[in-house]
Amino acid sequence: MKFPTLQASPPPPIDTPWADGTEGVTQCPILPGDTFRYKFVVDRAGTYLYHAHYGMQREAGLYGSIRVALPDGQAELFAYDYDRSIILNDWYHRSTYEQATRLSSIPFLWVGDPQSLLIQGKGRFDCRTPGIEANRCNDTNPECSRYVFTVVPGKTYRLRIGSLTALAALSFEIEGHNMTVVEADGHYVEPFVVNNLFIYSGETYSVLVTADQDPTRNYWVVSKMVGRDNKTPNGLGTFNYYPNHPSRSPPTDPPSGPRWNDVGPRVNQSLAIRSHPNYIHPVPQTSDRVIILLNTQNQINESVKWAINNISFTLPHTPYLISLKHNLLHTFDQTPPPDVINGYEDYNITNPPPYLSFTTSNSLYRLKFNTTVDIILQNANMKDPGYSETHPWHLHGHDFWVVGYGNGKFNVSEDPKNYNLVNPIMKNTVPVHPYGWTALRFVANNPGVWAFHCHIESHFYMGMGVVFEEGIEKVKKLPSSIMGCGDTKRFIKP
Amino acid sequence: MKFPTLQASPPPPIDTPWADGTEGVTQCPILPGDTFRYKFVVDRAGTYLYHAHYGMQREAGLYGSIRVALPDGQAELFAYDYDRSIILNDWYHRSTYEQATRLSSIPFLWVGDPQSLLIQGKGRFDCRTPGIEANRCNDTNPECSRYVFTVVPGKTYRLRIGSLTALAALSFEIEGHNMTVVEADGHYVEPFVVNNLFIYSGETYSVLVTADQDPTRNYWVVSKMVGRDNKTPNGLGTFNYYPNHPSRSPPTDPPSGPRWNDVGPRVNQSLAIRSHPNYIHPVPQTSDRVIILLNTQNQINESVKWAINNISFTLPHTPYLISLKHNLLHTFDQTPPPDVINGYEDYNITNPPPYLSFTTSNSLYRLKFNTTVDIILQNANMKDPGYSETHPWHLHGHDFWVVGYGNGKFNVSEDPKNYNLVNPIMKNTVPVHPYGWTALRFVANNPGVWAFHCHIESHFYMGMGVVFEEGIEKVKKLPSSIMGCGDTKRFIKP
């Protein structure tokens, strides 16, 4: 079977930067009872996610997936019989309000590990959790039923998987079945086969899975938290071969999954992903600006924050998009954050940060329109010795090319020589691995203001993010629907 | 000692109806991080309360008391040595968000009784409460220390007491000490002596208490929940005679307080309050309109609501004050609620409501400016046989005269003949007792839009309220600071 080459140049700017949904960046919050209409051009087929972007509200459950079909007459680059979507998540018993309160408390209180991992909204938890009524744990409770993925023997399924975890990096697998990865974040990738898929919060993947095993039994579907030592029970679902009963448990023990602290396979998956040869967005061969974003975890007095280049990010009360378009420059800090910290050459990423203090700021990076920008995500040791975490970074308003990963500290003069400038994938969310770096390239061609942040809910809440502005002068008249908060009240003229 | 007669005519309209703080009625919500400045004329000395008026946020702790001093040169109508303020409250372990979610759930979930009663923010709870870490219960936890009211033997204290309970009607007493009630809701009352003071959410009282007992020991201060069968432990504080150590427990058992279901003494206290003879606001001898507000508790499917005249109140998303001033009449229901329900004559208040269904509506009462209005709060049986609760009703923008209380059903032709039109007190919050009625009179002379609602947080959330409009055409230009939500976005012209 021969597949077509798909048109693969980056889409033009979409001209509606106010439809991004990021409170404080592109719009005021949507108040209880109010209605906000997002109107935007859907410019590429693929698998996407939507979710609340206000405080920690996403993890209260305001999220879902979006499946964009190919235009009529176009065919996919791969064949399958059925198309299914699932969302993987984690789940806390404490409300997101209480979690936010803990993170803002002095002394700081961490939110801890989630109580459950959810597969398409279904999960289970350790019944010995303190404070839990026993009846919430009962197997007869329909809320505790497992996710069931029913398959017809011999058929091939496209399974679109999105992760919207608050915290957990996940390994996902279907017992006894390989998966062929064919799509990532809405882009076709060169197909590659995995036994288990690592997926980080904010990412989507399509995998093909064929029901080619013994059809007289069912199999386990497992999601497992990796990257942190944790007691969270694995998420369990059933891969149900029709016509077996969906509630029939598989005869085997569920696969235990990879070890939580085995970084190698996760890095290998990142390195394995390439653009599909029939679907390549040519990457600019040079860049105009390099920004090195060093993450550190900082503690001052009894408060703990994340910082990028020693600045812990806070959102302004007047959204940047409005402030910049209407020159309300008093509404946020005008000192730009640094492209690289002073003393980066001497910074030892394997030690806890030498400085405990940090600055909180709502300043942003202003990018020259249509220039090419390289972002280096530089991971480092956390505040306690011996720990460095995976962070999935998500960029709004753009896809970026992932031009390189590396272990240790980024070498400004040497590492760019090894960038993949031939067939790098495009994504909108990418992990930076423990003690490693990830290099991204994008063209600042979408007029607007765009958040770029760790997609772990509590990390962004603790300041792990930055914001880019580009081409604000090209942004058209802003709709009044995005206004109403902060200094935008000056525009209210009844 | 002779006291002066104080000027006692009702103050003129205060001309700032947007400074009332009622979300959905007089303003849009104040967003996180935003600042809102309330500016208004303080027009009468006395003891007042302030609190959040958004969702159930008050009970999350956003409240306090306001003490307005007499103008220079004026003296109080009573003598005391020291002036002290306390707030009584109840406290739930569940967050107010979770409580609101329960009340909106299908099936309906009641919030239950509070875990604690607080005296000036301090309280205790039953350590056997499920889900509570034992260390939160430890007596060495400074959060569990008792409120201490230190007094000098022989001195007289003015104690200003406010209640902002979410649910509880309270009895408050100081072991072995009588209290002389001298002020209610900012108005002087004819002094009367009580052993225990009944106080409902939204009310304030000043009592005089003299430290005239055996000074070699301390005494208990007790708040007790009445009006509902409950397991909430009494709130306990220490009435500490200087120089005894404040942490010394009294040698006696704390007074157990009145029985929770003994309505008689509570009604008697209501009947005992009269205006101070030197401080009388003459009450209009006739009224122009009578509105009978019958409360019923209604259940439809698995949802439970409170209704007034069979309408369960909901707040609009565009504040009335703005909608009415700017003629945005599509933003709320234009059908006015009835002054009395059809079939009121035949309604049996001792039975559960014969109708299960109810209407939810955000319609309001429009009052003719400067007319005198009588409001009859008519209590009735709840949805289950044999229950009728006390409801403390609070009126915004006005004080009202409390012209009568009665047991059973209000008789439109007979009961008004027994109104107290000589020396009724003025208040802004008043209870309607179980199976009884309370009659109020006020002059609709404050241009604006004013909520009138049960001050029990969950009852208002469940629909127990109404809204009055008067003299909207006299309201001056609205400040843009109250806008930004709902249909007020039409006024945003950047």
Coordinates of C-alpha atoms in Angstrom, one line a residue, chain B residues 58-59 88-92 110 112-114 116-118 163-171 199-202 223-228 230 232 389-390 392 455-458:
Chain B
R58 CA -18.0 34.2 53.7
E59 CA -17.5 30.9 55.6
L88 CA -19.0 34.0 67.0
N89 CA -19.0 31.5 64.2
D90 CA -19.2 27.9 63.3
W91 CA -16.6 26.0 61.3
Y92 CA -16.7 23.1 58.9
W110 CA -26.6 18.4 52.8
G112 CA -24.4 18.7 57.8
D113 CA -23.7 20.3 61.2
P114 CA -20.5 22.2 61.6
S116 CA -16.9 23.4 65.7
L117 CA -18.2 26.6 67.2
L118 CA -15.7 29.4 67.2
S163 CA -22.5 36.2 64.7
L164 CA -21.5 35.1 61.3
T165 CA -22.3 31.5 61.5
A166 CA -22.9 29.5 58.3
L167 CA -25.7 27.6 59.9
A168 CA -25.9 27.7 63.7
A169 CA -28.3 29.7 65.8
L170 CA -26.4 30.3 69.0
S171 CA -26.9 30.8 72.7
I199 CA -27.9 35.5 68.5
Y200 CA -28.5 34.6 64.9
S201 CA -26.2 34.8 61.9
G202 CA -25.9 38.4 60.7
S223 CA -21.5 29.3 72.7
K224 CA -24.0 26.6 72.0
M225 CA -25.9 25.6 68.9
V226 CA -29.6 25.8 69.3
G227 CA -32.6 25.3 67.0
R228 CA -31.2 22.1 65.4
N230 CA -26.8 18.5 66.6
T232 CA -21.5 20.0 67.4
E389 CA -36.3 25.9 61.3
T390 CA -35.3 29.4 62.5
P392 CA -32.4 34.9 60.3
H455 CA -28.3 34.7 56.4
I456 CA -27.7 31.0 56.7
E457 CA -25.0 30.5 54.0
S458 CA -26.4 27.2 52.6

